[in-house]
mmCIF file of C-alpha atoms in Angstrom:
data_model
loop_
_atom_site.group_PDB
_atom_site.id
_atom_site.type_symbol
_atom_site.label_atom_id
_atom_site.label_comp_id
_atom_site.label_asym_id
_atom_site.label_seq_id
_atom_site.Cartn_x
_atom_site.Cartn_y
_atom_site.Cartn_z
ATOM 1 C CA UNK A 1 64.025 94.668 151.596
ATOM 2 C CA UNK A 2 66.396 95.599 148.824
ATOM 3 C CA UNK A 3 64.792 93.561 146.411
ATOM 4 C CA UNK A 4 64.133 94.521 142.697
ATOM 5 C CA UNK A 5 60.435 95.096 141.929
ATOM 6 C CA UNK A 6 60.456 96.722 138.410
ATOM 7 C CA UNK A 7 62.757 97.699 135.557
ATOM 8 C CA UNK A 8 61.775 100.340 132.847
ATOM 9 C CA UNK A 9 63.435 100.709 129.776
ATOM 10 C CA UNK A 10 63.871 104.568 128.258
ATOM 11 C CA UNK A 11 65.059 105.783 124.816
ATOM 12 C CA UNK A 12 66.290 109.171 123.897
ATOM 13 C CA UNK A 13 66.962 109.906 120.331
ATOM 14 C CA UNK A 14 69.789 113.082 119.408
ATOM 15 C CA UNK A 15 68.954 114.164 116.351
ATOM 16 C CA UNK A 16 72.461 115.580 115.025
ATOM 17 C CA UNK A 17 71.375 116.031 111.079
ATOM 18 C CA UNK A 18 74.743 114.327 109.716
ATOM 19 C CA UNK A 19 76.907 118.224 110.209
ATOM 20 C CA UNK A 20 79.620 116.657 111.810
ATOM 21 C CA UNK A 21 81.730 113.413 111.245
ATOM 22 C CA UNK A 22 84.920 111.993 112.102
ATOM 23 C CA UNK A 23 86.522 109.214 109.788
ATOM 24 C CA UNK A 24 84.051 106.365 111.023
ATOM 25 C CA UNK A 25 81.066 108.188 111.147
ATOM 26 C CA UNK A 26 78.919 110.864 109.854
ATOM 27 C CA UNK A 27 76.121 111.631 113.092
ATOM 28 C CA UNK A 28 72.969 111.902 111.931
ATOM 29 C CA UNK A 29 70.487 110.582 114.554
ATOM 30 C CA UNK A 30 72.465 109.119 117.964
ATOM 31 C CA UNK A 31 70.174 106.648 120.486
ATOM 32 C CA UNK A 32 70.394 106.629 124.478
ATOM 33 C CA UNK A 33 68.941 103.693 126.135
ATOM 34 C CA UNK A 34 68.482 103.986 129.221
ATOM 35 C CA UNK A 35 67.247 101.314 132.466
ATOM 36 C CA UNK A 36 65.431 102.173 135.569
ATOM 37 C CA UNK A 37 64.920 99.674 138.265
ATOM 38 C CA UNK A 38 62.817 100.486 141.412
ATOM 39 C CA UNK A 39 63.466 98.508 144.589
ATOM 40 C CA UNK A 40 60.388 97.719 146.858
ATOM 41 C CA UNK A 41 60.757 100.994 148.855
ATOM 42 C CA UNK A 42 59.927 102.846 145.517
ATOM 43 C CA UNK A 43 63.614 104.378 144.978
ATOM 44 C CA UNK A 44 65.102 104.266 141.598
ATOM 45 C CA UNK A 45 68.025 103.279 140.304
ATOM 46 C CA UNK A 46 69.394 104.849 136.631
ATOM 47 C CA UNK A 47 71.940 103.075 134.181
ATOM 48 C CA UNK A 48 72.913 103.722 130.429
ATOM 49 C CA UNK A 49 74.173 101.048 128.203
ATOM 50 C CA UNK A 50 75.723 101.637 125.427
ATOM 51 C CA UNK A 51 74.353 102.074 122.126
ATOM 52 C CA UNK A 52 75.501 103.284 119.156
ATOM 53 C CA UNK A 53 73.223 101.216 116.494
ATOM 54 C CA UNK A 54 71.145 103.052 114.089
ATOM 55 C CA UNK A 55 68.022 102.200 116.229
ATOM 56 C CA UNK A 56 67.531 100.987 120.023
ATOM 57 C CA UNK A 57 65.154 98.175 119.082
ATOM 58 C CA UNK A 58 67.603 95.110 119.406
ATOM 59 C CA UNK A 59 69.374 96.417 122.396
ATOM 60 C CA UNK A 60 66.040 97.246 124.496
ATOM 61 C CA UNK A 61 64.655 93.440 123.206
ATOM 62 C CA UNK A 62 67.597 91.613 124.570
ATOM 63 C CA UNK A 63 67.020 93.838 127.998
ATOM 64 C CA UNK A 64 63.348 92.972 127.477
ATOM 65 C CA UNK A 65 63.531 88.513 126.911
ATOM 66 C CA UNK A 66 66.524 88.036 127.763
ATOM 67 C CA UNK A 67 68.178 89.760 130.869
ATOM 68 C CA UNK A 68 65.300 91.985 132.861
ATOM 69 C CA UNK A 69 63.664 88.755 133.955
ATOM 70 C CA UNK A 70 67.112 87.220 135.327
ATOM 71 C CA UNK A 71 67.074 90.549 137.583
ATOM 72 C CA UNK A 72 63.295 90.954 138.510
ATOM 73 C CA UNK A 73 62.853 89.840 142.166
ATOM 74 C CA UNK A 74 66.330 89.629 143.481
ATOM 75 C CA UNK A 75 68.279 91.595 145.525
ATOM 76 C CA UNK A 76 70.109 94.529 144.710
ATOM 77 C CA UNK A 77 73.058 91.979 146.581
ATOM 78 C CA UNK A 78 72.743 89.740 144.146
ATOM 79 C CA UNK A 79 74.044 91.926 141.484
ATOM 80 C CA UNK A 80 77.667 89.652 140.668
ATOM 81 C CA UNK A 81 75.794 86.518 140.918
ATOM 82 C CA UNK A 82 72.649 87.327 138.453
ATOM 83 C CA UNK A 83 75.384 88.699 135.955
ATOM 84 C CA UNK A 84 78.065 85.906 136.252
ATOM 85 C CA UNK A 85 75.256 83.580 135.354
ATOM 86 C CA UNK A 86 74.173 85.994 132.564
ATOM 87 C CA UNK A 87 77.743 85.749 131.501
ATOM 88 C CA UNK A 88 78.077 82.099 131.236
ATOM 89 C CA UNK A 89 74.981 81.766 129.589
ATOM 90 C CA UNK A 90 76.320 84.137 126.634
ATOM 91 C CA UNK A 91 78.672 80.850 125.987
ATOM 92 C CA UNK A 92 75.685 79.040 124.240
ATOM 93 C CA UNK A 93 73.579 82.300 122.771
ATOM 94 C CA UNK A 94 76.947 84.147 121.170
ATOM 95 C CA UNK A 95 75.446 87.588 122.550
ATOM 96 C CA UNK A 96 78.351 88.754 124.520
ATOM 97 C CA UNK A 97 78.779 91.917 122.871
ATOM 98 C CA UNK A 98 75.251 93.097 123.696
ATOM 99 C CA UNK A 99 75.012 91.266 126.738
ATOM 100 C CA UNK A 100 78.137 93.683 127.983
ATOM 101 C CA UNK A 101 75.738 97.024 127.275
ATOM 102 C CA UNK A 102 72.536 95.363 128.685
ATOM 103 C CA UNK A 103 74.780 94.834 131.770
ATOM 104 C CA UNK A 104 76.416 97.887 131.793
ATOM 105 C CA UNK A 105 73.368 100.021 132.688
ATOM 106 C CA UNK A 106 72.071 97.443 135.042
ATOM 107 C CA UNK A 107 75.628 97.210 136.864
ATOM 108 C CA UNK A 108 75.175 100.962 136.973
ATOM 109 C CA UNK A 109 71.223 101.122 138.117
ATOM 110 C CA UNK A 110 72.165 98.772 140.970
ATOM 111 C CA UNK A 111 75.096 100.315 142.424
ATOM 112 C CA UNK A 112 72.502 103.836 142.172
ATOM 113 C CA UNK A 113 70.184 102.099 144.644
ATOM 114 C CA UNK A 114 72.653 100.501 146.519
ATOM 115 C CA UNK A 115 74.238 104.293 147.348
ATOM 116 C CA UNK A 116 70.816 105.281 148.167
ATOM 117 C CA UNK A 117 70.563 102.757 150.559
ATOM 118 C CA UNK A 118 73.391 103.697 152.681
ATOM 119 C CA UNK A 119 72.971 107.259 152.014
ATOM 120 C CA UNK A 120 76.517 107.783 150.233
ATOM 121 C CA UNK A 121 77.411 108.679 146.554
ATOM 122 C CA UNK A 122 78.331 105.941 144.641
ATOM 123 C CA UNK A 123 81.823 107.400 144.814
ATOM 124 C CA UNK A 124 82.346 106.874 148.495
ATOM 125 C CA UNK A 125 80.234 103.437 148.078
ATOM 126 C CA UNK A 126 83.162 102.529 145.862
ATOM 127 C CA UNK A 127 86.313 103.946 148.078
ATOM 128 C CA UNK A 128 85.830 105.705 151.380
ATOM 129 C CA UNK A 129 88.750 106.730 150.699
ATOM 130 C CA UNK A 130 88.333 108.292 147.311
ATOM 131 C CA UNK A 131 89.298 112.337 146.340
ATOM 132 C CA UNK A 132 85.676 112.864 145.369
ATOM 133 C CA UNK A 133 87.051 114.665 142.539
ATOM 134 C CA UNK A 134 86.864 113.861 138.995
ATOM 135 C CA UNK A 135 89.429 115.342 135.832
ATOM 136 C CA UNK A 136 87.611 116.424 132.898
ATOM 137 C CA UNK A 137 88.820 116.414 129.097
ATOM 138 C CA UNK A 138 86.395 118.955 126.498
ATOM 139 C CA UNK A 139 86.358 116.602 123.320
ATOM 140 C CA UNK A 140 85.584 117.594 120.474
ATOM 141 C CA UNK A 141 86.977 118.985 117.104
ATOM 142 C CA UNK A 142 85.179 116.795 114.999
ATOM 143 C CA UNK A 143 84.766 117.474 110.714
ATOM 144 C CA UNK A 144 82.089 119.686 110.044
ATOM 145 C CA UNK A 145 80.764 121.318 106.942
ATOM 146 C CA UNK A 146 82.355 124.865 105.879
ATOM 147 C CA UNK A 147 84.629 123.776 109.292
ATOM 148 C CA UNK A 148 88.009 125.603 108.707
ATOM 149 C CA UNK A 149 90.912 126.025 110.566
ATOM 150 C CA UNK A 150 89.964 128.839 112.217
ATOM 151 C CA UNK A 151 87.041 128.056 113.238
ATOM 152 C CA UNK A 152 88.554 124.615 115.046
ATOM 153 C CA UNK A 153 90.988 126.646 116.144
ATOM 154 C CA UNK A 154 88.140 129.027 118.141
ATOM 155 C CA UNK A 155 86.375 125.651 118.966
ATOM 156 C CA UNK A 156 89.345 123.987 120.780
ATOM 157 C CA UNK A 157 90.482 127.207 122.109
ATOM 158 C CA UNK A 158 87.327 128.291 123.815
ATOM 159 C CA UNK A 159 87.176 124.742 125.740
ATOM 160 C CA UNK A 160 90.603 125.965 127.355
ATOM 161 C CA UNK A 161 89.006 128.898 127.873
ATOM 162 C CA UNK A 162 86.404 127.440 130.176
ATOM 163 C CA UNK A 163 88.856 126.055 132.198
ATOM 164 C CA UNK A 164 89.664 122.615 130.560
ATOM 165 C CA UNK A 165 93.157 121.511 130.832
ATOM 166 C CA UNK A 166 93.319 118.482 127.945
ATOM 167 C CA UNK A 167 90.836 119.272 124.957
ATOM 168 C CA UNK A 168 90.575 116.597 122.067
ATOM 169 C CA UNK A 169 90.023 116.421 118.252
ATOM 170 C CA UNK A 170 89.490 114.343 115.358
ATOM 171 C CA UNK A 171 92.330 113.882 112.882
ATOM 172 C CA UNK A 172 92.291 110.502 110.265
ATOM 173 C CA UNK A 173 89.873 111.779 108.040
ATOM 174 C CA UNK A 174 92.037 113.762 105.584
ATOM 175 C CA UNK A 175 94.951 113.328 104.154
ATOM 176 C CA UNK A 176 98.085 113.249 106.328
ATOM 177 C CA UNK A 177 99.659 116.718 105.825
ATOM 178 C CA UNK A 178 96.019 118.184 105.886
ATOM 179 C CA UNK A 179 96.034 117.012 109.593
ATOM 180 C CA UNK A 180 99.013 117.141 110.530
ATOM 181 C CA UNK A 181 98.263 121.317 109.555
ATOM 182 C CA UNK A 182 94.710 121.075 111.774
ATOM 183 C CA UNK A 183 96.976 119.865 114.840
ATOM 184 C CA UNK A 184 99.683 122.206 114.327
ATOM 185 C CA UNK A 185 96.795 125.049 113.857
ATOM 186 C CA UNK A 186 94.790 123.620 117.198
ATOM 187 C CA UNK A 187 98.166 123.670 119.137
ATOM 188 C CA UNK A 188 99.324 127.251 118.251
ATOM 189 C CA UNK A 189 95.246 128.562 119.390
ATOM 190 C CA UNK A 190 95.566 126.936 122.635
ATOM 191 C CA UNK A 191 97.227 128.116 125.505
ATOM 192 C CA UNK A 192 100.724 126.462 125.728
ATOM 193 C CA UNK A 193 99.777 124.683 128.898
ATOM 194 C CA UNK A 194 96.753 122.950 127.312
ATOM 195 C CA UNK A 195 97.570 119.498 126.178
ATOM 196 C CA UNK A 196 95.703 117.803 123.379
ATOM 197 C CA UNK A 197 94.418 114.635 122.636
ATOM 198 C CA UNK A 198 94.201 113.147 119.159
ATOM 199 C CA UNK A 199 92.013 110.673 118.006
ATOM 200 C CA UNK A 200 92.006 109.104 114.714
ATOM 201 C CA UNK A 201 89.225 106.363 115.501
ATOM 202 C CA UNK A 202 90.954 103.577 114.101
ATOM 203 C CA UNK A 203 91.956 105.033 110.825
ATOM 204 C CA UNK A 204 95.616 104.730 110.067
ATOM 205 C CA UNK A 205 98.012 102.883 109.908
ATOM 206 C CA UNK A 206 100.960 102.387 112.494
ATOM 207 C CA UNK A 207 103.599 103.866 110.421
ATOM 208 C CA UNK A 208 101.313 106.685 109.523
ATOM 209 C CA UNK A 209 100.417 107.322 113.079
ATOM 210 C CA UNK A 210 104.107 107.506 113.862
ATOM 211 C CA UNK A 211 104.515 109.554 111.019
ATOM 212 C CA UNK A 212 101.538 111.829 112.088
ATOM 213 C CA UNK A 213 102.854 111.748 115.957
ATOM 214 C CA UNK A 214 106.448 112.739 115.145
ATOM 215 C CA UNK A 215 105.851 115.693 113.060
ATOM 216 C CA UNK A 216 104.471 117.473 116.284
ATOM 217 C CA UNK A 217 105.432 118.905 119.528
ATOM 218 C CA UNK A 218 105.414 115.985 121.820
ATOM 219 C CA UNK A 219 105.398 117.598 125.040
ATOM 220 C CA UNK A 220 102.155 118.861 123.857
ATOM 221 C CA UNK A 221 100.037 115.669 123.166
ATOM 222 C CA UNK A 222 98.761 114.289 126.300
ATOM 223 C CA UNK A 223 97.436 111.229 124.028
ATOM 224 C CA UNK A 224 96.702 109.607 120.764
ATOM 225 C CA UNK A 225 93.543 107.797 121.278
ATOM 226 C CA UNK A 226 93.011 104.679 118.584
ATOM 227 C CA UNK A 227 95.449 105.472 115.875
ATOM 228 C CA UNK A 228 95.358 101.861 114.178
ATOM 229 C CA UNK A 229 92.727 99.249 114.290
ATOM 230 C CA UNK A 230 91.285 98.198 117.206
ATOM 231 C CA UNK A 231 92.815 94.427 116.683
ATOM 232 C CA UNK A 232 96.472 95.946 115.884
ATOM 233 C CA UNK A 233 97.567 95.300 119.647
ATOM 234 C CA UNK A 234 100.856 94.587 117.988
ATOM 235 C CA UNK A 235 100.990 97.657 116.085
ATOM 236 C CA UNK A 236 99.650 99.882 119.180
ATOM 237 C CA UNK A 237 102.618 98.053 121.343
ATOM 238 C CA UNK A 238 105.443 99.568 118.558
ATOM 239 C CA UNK A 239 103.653 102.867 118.794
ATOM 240 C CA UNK A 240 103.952 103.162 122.976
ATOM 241 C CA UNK A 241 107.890 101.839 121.993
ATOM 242 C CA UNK A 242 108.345 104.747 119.953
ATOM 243 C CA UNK A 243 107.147 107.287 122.286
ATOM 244 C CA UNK A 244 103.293 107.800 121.555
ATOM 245 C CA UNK A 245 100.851 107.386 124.323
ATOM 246 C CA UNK A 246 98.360 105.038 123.231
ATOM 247 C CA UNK A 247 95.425 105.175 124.494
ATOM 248 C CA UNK A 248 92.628 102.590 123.558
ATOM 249 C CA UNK A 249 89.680 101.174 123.136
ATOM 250 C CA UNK A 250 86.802 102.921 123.822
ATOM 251 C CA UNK A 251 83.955 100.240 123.295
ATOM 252 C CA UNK A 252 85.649 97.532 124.432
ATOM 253 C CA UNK A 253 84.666 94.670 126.516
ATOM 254 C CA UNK A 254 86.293 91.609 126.733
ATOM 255 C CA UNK A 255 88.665 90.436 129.554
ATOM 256 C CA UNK A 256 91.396 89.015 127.545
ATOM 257 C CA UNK A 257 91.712 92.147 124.995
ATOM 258 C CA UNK A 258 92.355 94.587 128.317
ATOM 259 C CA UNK A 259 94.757 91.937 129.394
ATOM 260 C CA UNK A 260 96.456 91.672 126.290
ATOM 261 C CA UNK A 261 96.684 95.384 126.148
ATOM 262 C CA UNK A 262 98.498 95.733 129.356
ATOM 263 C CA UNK A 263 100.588 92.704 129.376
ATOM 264 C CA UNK A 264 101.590 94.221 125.988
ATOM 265 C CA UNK A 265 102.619 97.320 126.859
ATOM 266 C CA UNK A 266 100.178 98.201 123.967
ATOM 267 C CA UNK A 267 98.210 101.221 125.854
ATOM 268 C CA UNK A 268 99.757 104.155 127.952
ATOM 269 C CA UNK A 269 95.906 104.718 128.779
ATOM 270 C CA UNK A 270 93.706 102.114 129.003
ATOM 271 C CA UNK A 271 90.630 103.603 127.585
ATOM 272 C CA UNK A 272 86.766 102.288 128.481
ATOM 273 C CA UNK A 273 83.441 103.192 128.076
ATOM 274 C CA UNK A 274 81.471 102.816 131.883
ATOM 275 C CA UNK A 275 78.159 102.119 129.541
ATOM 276 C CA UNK A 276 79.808 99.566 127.446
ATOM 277 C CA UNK A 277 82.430 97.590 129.324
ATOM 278 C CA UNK A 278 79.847 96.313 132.301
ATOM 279 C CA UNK A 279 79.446 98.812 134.614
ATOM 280 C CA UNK A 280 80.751 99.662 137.824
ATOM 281 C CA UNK A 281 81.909 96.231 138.691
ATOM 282 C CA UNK A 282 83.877 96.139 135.532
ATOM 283 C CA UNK A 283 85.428 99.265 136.076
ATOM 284 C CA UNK A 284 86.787 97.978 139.391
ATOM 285 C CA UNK A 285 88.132 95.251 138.180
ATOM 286 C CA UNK A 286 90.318 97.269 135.339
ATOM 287 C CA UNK A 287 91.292 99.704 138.083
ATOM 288 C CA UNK A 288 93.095 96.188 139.527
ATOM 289 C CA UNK A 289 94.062 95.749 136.226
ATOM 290 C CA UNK A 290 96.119 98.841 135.498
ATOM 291 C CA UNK A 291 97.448 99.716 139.065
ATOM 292 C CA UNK A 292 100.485 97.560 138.932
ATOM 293 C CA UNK A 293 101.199 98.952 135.240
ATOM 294 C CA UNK A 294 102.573 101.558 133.723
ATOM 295 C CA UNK A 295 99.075 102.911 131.960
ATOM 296 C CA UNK A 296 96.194 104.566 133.551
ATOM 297 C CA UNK A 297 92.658 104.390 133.155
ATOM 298 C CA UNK A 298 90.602 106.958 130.801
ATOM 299 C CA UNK A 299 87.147 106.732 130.730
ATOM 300 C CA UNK A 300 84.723 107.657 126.981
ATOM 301 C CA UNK A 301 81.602 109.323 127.467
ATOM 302 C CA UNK A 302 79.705 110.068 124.233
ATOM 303 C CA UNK A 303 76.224 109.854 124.563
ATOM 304 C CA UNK A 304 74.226 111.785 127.550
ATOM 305 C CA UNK A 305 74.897 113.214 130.799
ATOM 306 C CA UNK A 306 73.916 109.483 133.002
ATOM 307 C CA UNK A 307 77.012 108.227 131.350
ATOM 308 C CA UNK A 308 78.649 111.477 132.317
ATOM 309 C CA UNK A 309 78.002 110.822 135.707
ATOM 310 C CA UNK A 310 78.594 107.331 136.011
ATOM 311 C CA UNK A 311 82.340 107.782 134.744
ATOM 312 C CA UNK A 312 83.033 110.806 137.521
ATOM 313 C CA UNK A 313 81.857 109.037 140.332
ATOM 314 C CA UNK A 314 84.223 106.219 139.468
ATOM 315 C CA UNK A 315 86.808 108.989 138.585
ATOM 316 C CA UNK A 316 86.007 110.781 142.283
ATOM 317 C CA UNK A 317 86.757 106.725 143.469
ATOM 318 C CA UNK A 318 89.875 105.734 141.792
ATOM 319 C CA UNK A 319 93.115 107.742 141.401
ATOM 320 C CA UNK A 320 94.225 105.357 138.932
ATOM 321 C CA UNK A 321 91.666 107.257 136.272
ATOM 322 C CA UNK A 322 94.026 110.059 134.654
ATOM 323 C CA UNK A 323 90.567 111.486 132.880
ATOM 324 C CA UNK A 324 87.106 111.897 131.848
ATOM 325 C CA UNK A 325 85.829 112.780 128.808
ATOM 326 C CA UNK A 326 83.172 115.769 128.696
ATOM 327 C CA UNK A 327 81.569 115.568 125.165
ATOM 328 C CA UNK A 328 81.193 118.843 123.201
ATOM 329 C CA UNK A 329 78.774 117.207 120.885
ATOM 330 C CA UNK A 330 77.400 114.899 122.567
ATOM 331 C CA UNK A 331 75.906 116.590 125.238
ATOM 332 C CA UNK A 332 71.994 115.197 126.259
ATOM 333 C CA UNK A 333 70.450 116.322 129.803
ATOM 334 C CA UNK A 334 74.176 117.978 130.241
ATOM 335 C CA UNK A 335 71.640 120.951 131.176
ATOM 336 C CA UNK A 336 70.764 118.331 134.288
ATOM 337 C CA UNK A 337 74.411 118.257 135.492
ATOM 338 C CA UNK A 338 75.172 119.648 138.655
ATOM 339 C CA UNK A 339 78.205 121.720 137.766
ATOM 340 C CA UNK A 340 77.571 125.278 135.891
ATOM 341 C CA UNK A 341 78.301 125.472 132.104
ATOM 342 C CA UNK A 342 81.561 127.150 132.496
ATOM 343 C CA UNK A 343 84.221 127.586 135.063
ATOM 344 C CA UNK A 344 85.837 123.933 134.902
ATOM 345 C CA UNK A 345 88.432 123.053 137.160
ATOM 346 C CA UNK A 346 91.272 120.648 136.772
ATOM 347 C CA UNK A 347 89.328 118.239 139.124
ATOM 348 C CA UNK A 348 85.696 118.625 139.571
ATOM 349 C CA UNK A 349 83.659 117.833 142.535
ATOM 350 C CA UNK A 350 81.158 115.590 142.485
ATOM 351 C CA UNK A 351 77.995 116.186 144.630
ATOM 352 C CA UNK A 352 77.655 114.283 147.942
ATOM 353 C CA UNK A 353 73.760 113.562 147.101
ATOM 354 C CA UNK A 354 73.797 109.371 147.499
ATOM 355 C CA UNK A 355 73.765 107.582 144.196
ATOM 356 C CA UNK A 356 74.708 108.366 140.478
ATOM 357 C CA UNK A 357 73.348 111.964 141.198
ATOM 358 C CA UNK A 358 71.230 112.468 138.559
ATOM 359 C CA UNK A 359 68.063 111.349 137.703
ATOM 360 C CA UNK A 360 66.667 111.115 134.383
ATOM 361 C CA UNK A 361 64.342 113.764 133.331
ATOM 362 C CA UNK A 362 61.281 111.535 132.223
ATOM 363 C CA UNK A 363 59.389 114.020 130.317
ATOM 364 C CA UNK A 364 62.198 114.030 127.619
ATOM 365 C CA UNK A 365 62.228 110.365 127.160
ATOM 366 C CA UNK A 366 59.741 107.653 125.636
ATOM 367 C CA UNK A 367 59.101 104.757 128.061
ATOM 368 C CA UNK A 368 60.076 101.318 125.839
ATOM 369 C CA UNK A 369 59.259 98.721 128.526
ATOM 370 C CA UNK A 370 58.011 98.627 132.179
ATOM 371 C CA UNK A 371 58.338 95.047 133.656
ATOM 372 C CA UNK A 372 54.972 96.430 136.063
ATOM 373 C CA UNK A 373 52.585 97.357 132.534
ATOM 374 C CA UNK A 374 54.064 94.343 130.960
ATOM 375 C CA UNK A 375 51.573 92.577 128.568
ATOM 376 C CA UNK A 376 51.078 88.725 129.089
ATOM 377 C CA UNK A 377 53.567 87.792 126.687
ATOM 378 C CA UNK A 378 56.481 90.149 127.983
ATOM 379 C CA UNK A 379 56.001 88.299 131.212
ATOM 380 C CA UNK A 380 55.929 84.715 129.564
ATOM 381 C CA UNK A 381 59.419 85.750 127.578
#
């Protein structure tokens, strides 16, 4: 009972024709991996890991040779064990950074099935205890060809429309004045109880973020999300001095960086991906992490409406998660969500269906392994 009998491996490709960019990265074509295990009463578990490469093929090898076969034929209970000796074993290879996303979805599959089991949503797996709710933030406000200020201005405004209370945007990728006059524009279209996040993906410099931050309303900006380089912990920890709440790092993974961050006083919100940072399990422990500090969790979603998921019912589980982010771009299977398109709450209520509630709609994916159709030397790997 409970023991893993096969693992699939699914890709999704968003093809997003390079309109929109922030000042990393122009989108052009954006991969989902995805990883399915079944359990020998035929349920199925779903997970995401993260990718943003400019193909899936490394990340769904690794899954392939080098973690699926540390998972086939254990059970679901053995979940921390397999993946602490997956974990020490990335000592010797030097794959820790991919190892972290193969996990991710896997962490995230398991605890699926595990909900199903007892018949509770992986929220109330989690925390009995938990709201059940989970806050949403629209992102979006990206650069986009013949993109003015009025029409970010509409964009931004019609996500507080719908009922979002924090919306998001890009800023970093022009000159400062230029974006300091997009934020000022953004603020005076939204309603003056909407709060905005800024995110400058790594771009500036501290003194230009401070610069940036202090030519605008404070009271209005709920956060500025990476505003120097992801390694500037230093620089991040004068910014949260001066007043601006940090809030960082999105793809990262490693234990002593989100210990630095919060011993540092470097982050007012701790921000992770759910698909990148190791799942569930990892989530839990940051949750320990941040509790006794003065920062709060935020969780990234950017890619499709599993990771979506994932991060709300951790949300609906720990009160120590101030938000969620609900993509305005990235949006794959968000028709699959079980909330309507408009008419967003503060909090939003999760379903009580057990697991991740959602299930990945297999006719608009391409199957990339299946441990059970495995040929001979897939098995040998």
């Amino acid at each position: 009972m409970n023991v893993i009998a096969d693992i699939r491996i699914c890709i999704h490709c968003n093809d997003l024709s390079g309109k929109f960019w922030n000042p990393a990265i122009r989108w052009t074509k954006k991969y989902a991996v995805f990883v399915e295990i079944i359990d020998d009463q035929g349920r199925v578990g779903l997970g995401e890991c993260w990718c943003f490469d400019a193909a899936p093929d490394t990340l769904c090898a690794f899954l392939r040779t080098e973690v699926i076969p540390a998972f086939l034929g254990r059970n679901l209970f053995d979940l921390e064990e397999i993946s602490a000796d997956l974990i020490k074993r990335a000592t010797l290879t030097a794959r820790h950074g991919v190892l972290a996303s193969a996990l991710s979805g896997l962490d995230i599959a398991v605890h699926d099935l595990r909900a199903q089991t007892l018949g509770k949503p992986i929220w109330k797996l989690l925390n009995a205890a938990g709201s059940g709710k989970a806050p949403l933030y629209a992102s979006g406000g990206l650069y986009g060809k013949n993109k003015g200020l009025s029409e970010l201005g509409a964009e931004l405004s019609d996500m507080a429309q719908a009922g979002f209370p924090v919306v998001k945007m890009k800023v970093g990728g022009m000159d400062l004045s230029d974006d300091v006059s997009r934020v000022l524009h953004v603020l005076s279209a939204l309603p003056e109880k909407t709060r905005l996040v800024i995110d400058a993906v790594y771009s500036l410099a501290p003194d230009e973020a401070l610069q940036m931050f202090e030519t605008l309303p404070s009271e209005r900006i709920e956060a500025f999300q990476s505003p120097t380089r992801a390694d500037d912990i230093a620089g991040m920890a004068r910014l949260v001095r001066a007043g601006v709440p940090v809030m960082a790092t999105e793809a990262e993974y490693r234990r002593e960086v989100h210990t630095k961050l919060i011993e540092d006083r470097a982050v007012a919100f701790l921000q992770t991906a759910p698909i990148a940072c190791g799942g569930f399990s990892r989530l839990s422990e940051l949750a320990d992490l941040v509790r006794p500090s003065n920062a709060r969790l935020s969780l990234e979603v950017s890619s499709t409406a599993v990771a979506l998921m994932a991060a709300c019912q951790f949300a609906a589980a720990e009160d120590c998660v101030a938000h969620v982010e609900y993509h305005h771009l990235h949006q794959v299977f968000f028709n699959h969500l079980p909330w309507p398109s408009s008419g967003f709450e503060k909090m939003m209520t999760l379903p009580t269906t057990p697991g991740i509630g959602i299930s990945l709609p297999n006719n608009e994916v391409e199957l990339a392994f299946d441990t059970a159709n495995a040929s001979p030397e897939d098995a040998d790997a």
